[in-house]
Short mmCIF file of C-alpha atoms in Angstrom, two decimals:
data_model
loop_
_atom_site.label_atom_id
_atom_site.label_comp_id
_atom_site.label_asym_id
_atom_site.label_seq_id
_atom_site.Cartn_x
_atom_site.Cartn_y
_atom_site.Cartn_z
CA MET E 4 -18.07 -20.35 -27.50
CA THR E 5 -17.01 -16.55 -26.95
CA ILE E 6 -15.91 -14.61 -23.43
CA ALA E 7 -17.94 -11.30 -23.62
CA ILE E 8 -17.27 -9.38 -21.07
CA ASP E 9 -19.13 -5.65 -20.06
CA LEU E 10 -16.55 -3.43 -18.37
CA GLY E 11 -17.98 -0.65 -16.10
CA GLY E 12 -16.43 2.01 -13.83
CA THR E 13 -18.56 0.48 -11.22
CA LYS E 14 -19.07 -3.14 -11.89
CA ILE E 15 -17.64 -5.51 -14.34
CA ARG E 16 -19.65 -8.34 -16.42
CA ALA E 17 -19.06 -11.14 -18.18
CA GLY E 18 -20.08 -14.46 -19.43
CA LEU E 19 -20.07 -17.81 -22.22
CA VAL E 20 -21.58 -16.65 -24.85
CA GLU E 21 -23.14 -19.53 -27.96
CA ARG E 22 -26.00 -19.43 -29.84
CA GLY E 23 -27.63 -16.34 -28.85
CA SER E 24 -27.68 -17.18 -25.22
CA VAL E 25 -25.67 -16.38 -21.95
CA SER E 26 -24.13 -18.72 -19.25
CA HIS E 27 -22.08 -18.75 -16.39
CA ILE E 28 -22.44 -14.83 -15.39
CA LEU E 29 -20.36 -13.32 -13.46
CA TYR E 30 -20.18 -9.84 -11.60
CA ARG E 31 -16.89 -8.39 -10.12
CA GLU E 32 -17.10 -4.58 -8.30
CA CYS E 33 -14.52 -2.74 -10.55
CA LYS E 34 -11.36 -1.57 -8.97
CA ALA E 35 -12.08 1.70 -10.29
CA ASP E 36 -9.57 3.32 -8.46
CA GLY E 37 -7.03 1.15 -7.99
CA SER E 38 -3.84 0.83 -11.08
CA GLU E 39 -4.15 -0.31 -14.36
CA ASN E 40 -2.82 -3.45 -12.85
CA ASP E 41 -6.05 -3.79 -10.73
CA VAL E 42 -8.07 -4.13 -13.37
CA LEU E 43 -6.34 -5.79 -15.71
CA GLY E 44 -5.86 -8.53 -13.21
CA GLN E 45 -10.04 -8.08 -12.00
CA LEU E 46 -10.50 -9.11 -15.98
CA CYS E 47 -8.08 -12.03 -16.48
CA GLY E 48 -9.85 -12.84 -13.10
CA MET E 49 -12.44 -13.66 -14.44
CA ILE E 50 -11.56 -14.60 -17.73
CA ASP E 51 -9.42 -17.42 -16.07
CA GLU E 52 -13.33 -18.58 -14.35
CA LEU E 53 -14.73 -18.82 -17.95
CA ILE E 54 -11.87 -20.07 -20.34
CA SER E 55 -11.96 -23.15 -22.01
CA PRO E 56 -10.57 -25.54 -25.12
CA ASP E 57 -14.32 -24.41 -26.91
CA VAL E 58 -13.51 -20.69 -25.84
CA ARG E 59 -12.64 -19.45 -29.49
CA ALA E 60 -12.21 -15.49 -29.10
CA ILE E 61 -12.93 -12.36 -26.20
CA GLY E 62 -14.82 -10.08 -26.82
CA ILE E 63 -15.07 -6.61 -24.15
CA GLY E 64 -17.14 -3.71 -24.12
CA VAL E 65 -15.04 -0.63 -22.83
CA PRO E 66 -16.84 3.09 -21.82
CA SER E 67 -14.07 5.10 -23.83
CA VAL E 68 -12.35 6.07 -26.99
CA VAL E 69 -11.14 2.76 -28.72
CA ASP E 70 -8.84 2.14 -31.56
CA ALA E 71 -10.99 -0.89 -32.67
CA GLU E 72 -8.47 -2.09 -34.91
CA LYS E 73 -5.30 -2.53 -32.14
CA GLY E 74 -7.85 -2.89 -29.33
CA ILE E 75 -6.42 -0.07 -27.70
CA VAL E 76 -8.09 1.88 -24.93
CA TYR E 77 -7.80 5.30 -23.98
CA ASP E 78 -9.22 7.15 -21.05
CA VAL E 79 -11.45 4.80 -19.95
CA VAL E 80 -14.75 6.76 -17.72
CA ALA E 81 -14.18 6.00 -14.76
CA ILE E 82 -11.29 4.04 -14.74
CA PRO E 83 -8.26 6.71 -13.66
CA SER E 84 -5.54 4.99 -14.58
CA TRP E 85 -6.31 3.41 -17.62
CA LYS E 86 -5.28 6.45 -20.00
CA GLU E 87 -3.94 4.51 -22.64
CA VAL E 88 -4.09 0.62 -22.65
CA HIS E 89 -3.41 -1.92 -25.34
CA LEU E 90 -5.62 -4.23 -24.16
CA LYS E 91 -5.97 -6.86 -27.57
CA GLU E 92 -2.05 -7.51 -27.18
CA ILE E 93 -2.30 -8.01 -23.93
CA LEU E 94 -5.06 -10.64 -23.91
CA GLU E 95 -4.10 -12.29 -26.98
CA ALA E 96 -0.17 -12.68 -25.81
CA LYS E 97 -1.91 -14.27 -22.72
CA TYR E 98 -4.31 -16.44 -23.78
CA GLY E 99 -3.37 -17.15 -27.39
CA ILE E 100 -6.82 -16.32 -29.00
CA PRO E 101 -8.54 -13.36 -30.60
CA VAL E 102 -9.62 -10.33 -28.95
CA SER E 103 -11.66 -7.70 -29.97
CA VAL E 104 -12.63 -4.26 -27.86
CA ASP E 105 -15.17 -1.83 -28.67
CA ASN E 106 -16.97 0.71 -27.40
CA ASP E 107 -19.57 -0.38 -24.84
CA CYS E 108 -22.55 2.35 -26.87
CA ASN E 109 -21.27 0.46 -29.78
CA CYS E 110 -21.79 -3.27 -27.84
CA PHE E 111 -24.96 -1.52 -26.61
CA ALA E 112 -25.68 -1.04 -30.23
CA LEU E 113 -24.90 -4.50 -31.80
CA GLY E 114 -26.00 -6.13 -29.23
CA VAL E 115 -30.22 -4.92 -29.75
CA ALA E 116 -29.66 -5.03 -33.10
CA ARG E 117 -29.24 -8.73 -33.27
CA HIS E 118 -30.34 -10.06 -30.45
CA GLY E 119 -32.88 -7.35 -29.04
CA GLU E 120 -35.16 -4.51 -30.03
CA ALA E 121 -33.55 -3.44 -33.37
CA ALA E 122 -33.64 -6.72 -34.82
CA PRO E 123 -36.36 -5.69 -37.98
CA PHE E 124 -34.68 -2.71 -38.49
CA SER E 125 -31.98 -1.81 -41.07
CA ASP E 126 -31.03 1.43 -39.80
CA SER E 127 -31.55 2.12 -36.64
CA VAL E 128 -29.60 4.43 -33.14
CA CYS E 129 -29.59 3.16 -30.10
CA ILE E 130 -28.81 5.61 -26.93
CA THR E 131 -28.02 5.08 -23.44
CA LEU E 132 -29.45 7.28 -20.60
CA GLY E 133 -27.53 7.52 -17.49
CA THR E 134 -24.78 8.50 -15.91
CA GLY E 135 -24.32 9.81 -19.62
CA VAL E 136 -25.13 9.92 -23.09
CA GLY E 137 -24.10 7.25 -25.16
CA SER E 138 -25.12 5.98 -28.44
CA GLY E 139 -24.38 3.40 -31.23
CA ILE E 140 -25.20 3.61 -34.83
CA ILE E 141 -26.38 0.48 -36.43
CA ILE E 142 -26.85 1.52 -40.88
CA GLY E 143 -27.67 -1.28 -42.86
CA GLY E 144 -27.55 -3.42 -40.28
CA LYS E 145 -24.11 -3.07 -39.76
CA LEU E 146 -22.38 -1.48 -37.00
CA TYR E 147 -21.03 2.03 -37.94
CA ARG E 148 -18.30 3.26 -35.81
CA GLY E 149 -16.19 6.19 -37.53
CA SER E 150 -12.82 6.42 -37.58
CA ASN E 151 -12.48 6.81 -33.95
CA THR E 152 -15.12 4.68 -32.30
CA GLY E 153 -16.78 7.55 -31.94
CA ALA E 154 -19.33 8.16 -34.01
CA GLY E 155 -22.97 9.07 -33.04
CA GLU E 156 -21.70 10.43 -29.69
CA ILE E 157 -24.57 13.53 -29.80
CA GLY E 158 -24.57 13.92 -26.24
CA GLY E 159 -22.03 16.08 -26.44
CA LEU E 160 -23.17 18.37 -29.00
CA PRO E 161 -24.25 21.67 -27.15
CA TYR E 162 -27.21 22.46 -26.28
CA LEU E 163 -29.31 25.15 -24.17
CA ASP E 164 -26.30 26.32 -21.93
CA LYS E 165 -24.20 23.44 -21.76
CA ASP E 166 -25.16 19.95 -24.10
CA TYR E 167 -27.12 17.23 -24.61
CA GLU E 168 -25.50 14.86 -22.35
CA TYR E 169 -25.91 17.10 -19.09
CA TYR E 170 -29.89 17.80 -19.74
CA CYS E 171 -30.42 14.18 -21.00
CA SER E 172 -28.05 11.69 -18.05
CA SER E 173 -28.43 11.96 -14.33
CA ARG E 174 -26.60 14.77 -14.17
CA TYR E 175 -29.65 16.71 -15.21
CA PHE E 176 -31.75 14.98 -12.24
CA GLU E 177 -28.47 15.76 -10.12
CA GLY E 178 -28.19 19.37 -11.10
CA LEU E 179 -31.89 19.55 -9.38
CA GLY E 180 -30.93 17.35 -6.17
CA THR E 181 -32.19 14.00 -6.44
CA THR E 182 -31.72 11.64 -8.81
CA GLY E 183 -33.11 9.50 -11.83
CA LYS E 184 -34.08 6.34 -9.82
CA ASP E 185 -35.56 8.75 -6.67
CA ALA E 186 -37.50 11.43 -9.31
CA ALA E 187 -38.79 8.38 -11.06
CA GLU E 188 -39.84 6.57 -7.85
CA ALA E 189 -41.81 9.42 -6.86
CA ALA E 190 -43.55 10.44 -9.53
CA SER E 191 -44.84 6.63 -9.41
CA ARG E 192 -46.82 8.00 -6.00
CA GLY E 193 -47.68 10.88 -8.16
CA GLU E 194 -45.78 13.61 -6.00
CA SER E 195 -46.15 16.64 -8.31
CA GLY E 196 -42.72 17.65 -8.01
CA ALA E 197 -40.96 14.83 -9.23
CA LEU E 198 -43.65 14.38 -11.90
CA ALA E 199 -42.88 18.13 -13.31
CA ILE E 200 -39.01 17.01 -12.98
CA MET E 201 -40.04 14.30 -15.68
CA ASP E 202 -42.04 16.16 -18.04
CA SER E 203 -38.68 19.00 -18.18
CA PHE E 204 -36.22 15.75 -18.71
CA GLY E 205 -38.88 14.42 -21.46
CA ALA E 206 -38.99 17.33 -22.77
CA HIS E 207 -35.13 17.37 -23.47
CA VAL E 208 -34.98 14.09 -24.15
CA GLY E 209 -37.61 15.20 -27.26
CA LYS E 210 -35.61 17.39 -28.12
CA LEU E 211 -32.87 14.76 -28.23
CA MET E 212 -35.06 12.59 -30.41
CA CYS E 213 -35.75 14.94 -32.80
CA LEU E 214 -31.58 15.71 -33.01
CA VAL E 215 -31.33 12.21 -34.02
CA MET E 216 -33.78 11.81 -36.91
CA PHE E 217 -32.55 14.90 -38.46
CA THR E 218 -29.29 13.68 -38.53
CA TYR E 219 -29.87 9.51 -39.20
CA ASP E 220 -33.55 9.52 -40.07
CA PRO E 221 -33.39 6.07 -38.96
CA GLU E 222 -36.14 3.62 -38.51
CA ALA E 223 -36.23 3.25 -35.23
CA ILE E 224 -34.67 4.93 -31.78
CA VAL E 225 -34.08 2.45 -28.84
CA LEU E 226 -33.68 3.66 -25.53
CA GLY E 227 -31.32 1.90 -22.97
CA GLY E 228 -29.82 2.75 -19.98
CA SER E 229 -30.68 3.04 -16.27
CA ILE E 230 -33.14 6.39 -16.89
CA SER E 231 -34.42 4.52 -19.49
CA LYS E 232 -36.77 2.58 -16.90
CA ALA E 233 -38.60 5.46 -15.98
CA PHE E 234 -39.96 5.63 -19.69
CA PRO E 235 -43.51 5.99 -18.94
CA TYR E 236 -42.80 8.83 -16.41
CA PHE E 237 -41.24 11.15 -19.50
CA SER E 238 -42.55 10.09 -22.55
CA GLU E 239 -45.41 11.96 -22.62
CA ALA E 240 -43.75 15.37 -22.53
CA MET E 241 -41.13 13.61 -25.20
CA TYR E 242 -43.71 12.64 -27.37
CA ARG E 243 -44.87 16.46 -27.09
CA GLU E 244 -41.76 17.72 -28.19
CA MET E 245 -41.49 15.52 -31.12
CA ARG E 246 -44.38 16.68 -32.82
CA CYS E 247 -42.56 19.37 -33.42
CA PHE E 248 -40.23 18.20 -35.93
CA PRO E 249 -40.83 19.51 -39.59
CA TYR E 250 -41.63 16.33 -41.44
CA GLY E 251 -44.31 14.86 -40.61
CA ARG E 252 -43.92 11.47 -42.73
CA ALA E 253 -40.95 10.50 -40.48
CA LEU E 254 -42.99 11.45 -37.35
CA GLU E 255 -45.47 9.09 -38.08
CA ARG E 256 -43.19 6.19 -39.26
CA ILE E 257 -40.22 6.64 -36.12
CA GLN E 258 -40.20 3.74 -33.55
CA ILE E 259 -39.20 4.76 -30.50
CA LEU E 260 -38.22 1.98 -28.03
CA CYS E 261 -36.87 0.99 -24.84
CA SER E 262 -34.53 -1.78 -24.51
CA ASP E 263 -35.41 -4.65 -21.93
CA THR E 264 -33.16 -7.37 -23.81
CA GLU E 265 -31.16 -9.06 -20.46
CA TYR E 266 -27.61 -9.16 -20.84
CA VAL E 267 -27.52 -6.91 -24.30
CA GLY E 268 -24.26 -5.36 -23.71
CA LEU E 269 -22.56 -9.01 -23.04
CA PHE E 270 -24.41 -9.88 -26.43
CA GLY E 271 -22.92 -6.87 -28.11
CA ALA E 272 -19.34 -7.57 -26.26
CA ALA E 273 -19.93 -11.13 -28.50
CA ALA E 274 -20.85 -9.76 -31.63
CA ILE E 275 -17.46 -7.56 -32.58
CA CYS E 276 -16.02 -10.94 -32.43
CA ASP E 277 -17.59 -11.52 -36.01
CA LYS E 278 -15.98 -10.26 -38.53
CA ASP E 279 -17.83 -11.14 -41.37
#
């Protein structure tokens, strides 16, 4: 049995993972504006609620650059006080069991590959569309991290006058004076302005899909994150843009899927504890 934790700047979610199921789910509002110890205290409080002699490991997904070997997190997104936290060392000293730490998008990718939509595929790219654009890379059924757990951070690549993260995340909608949720809800009512916004957003996502195909040539691209829920309203424009991809055979074969696997982040956080 593993304690799995999905740490975010807004919320922290934790649960017990065993044999492909999750139980005892806990949610907390993250004290992101507090001190380093405030957030550590929250994490430990949740672990204290879940710990038992049957728990063999703790896995944590964190939105940051991570030294996965040493379990050190750097410059955690939306938690200003977490500049350099030796999370593995701190928690192993406290609980006496192995602790694994990884980037949250890597955990998403592992969760999708082990228990979700990417499970049938050997090679996949798993992308979260939300506050930013994150991604995890699965090659030969295994997570590819890169040397700083930052492999596949394609959102930071230059695109138009900014980067892909701006045009394929909530920042794009904010720049137009709305939110992804509000735009999707208005599009569902058939409002022309919202439909136009979703169409333009979809075109940018289509360019992102082409970038992924050029760089990784995966069997599947799996989308997650809050904005992926609006897929029905931007998918047509996305596919329209993808038709410009020059390699027809790859375009015919690629699978674009949206993840609706429940607790996928927790499954991934548990999976990073598996060293096989």
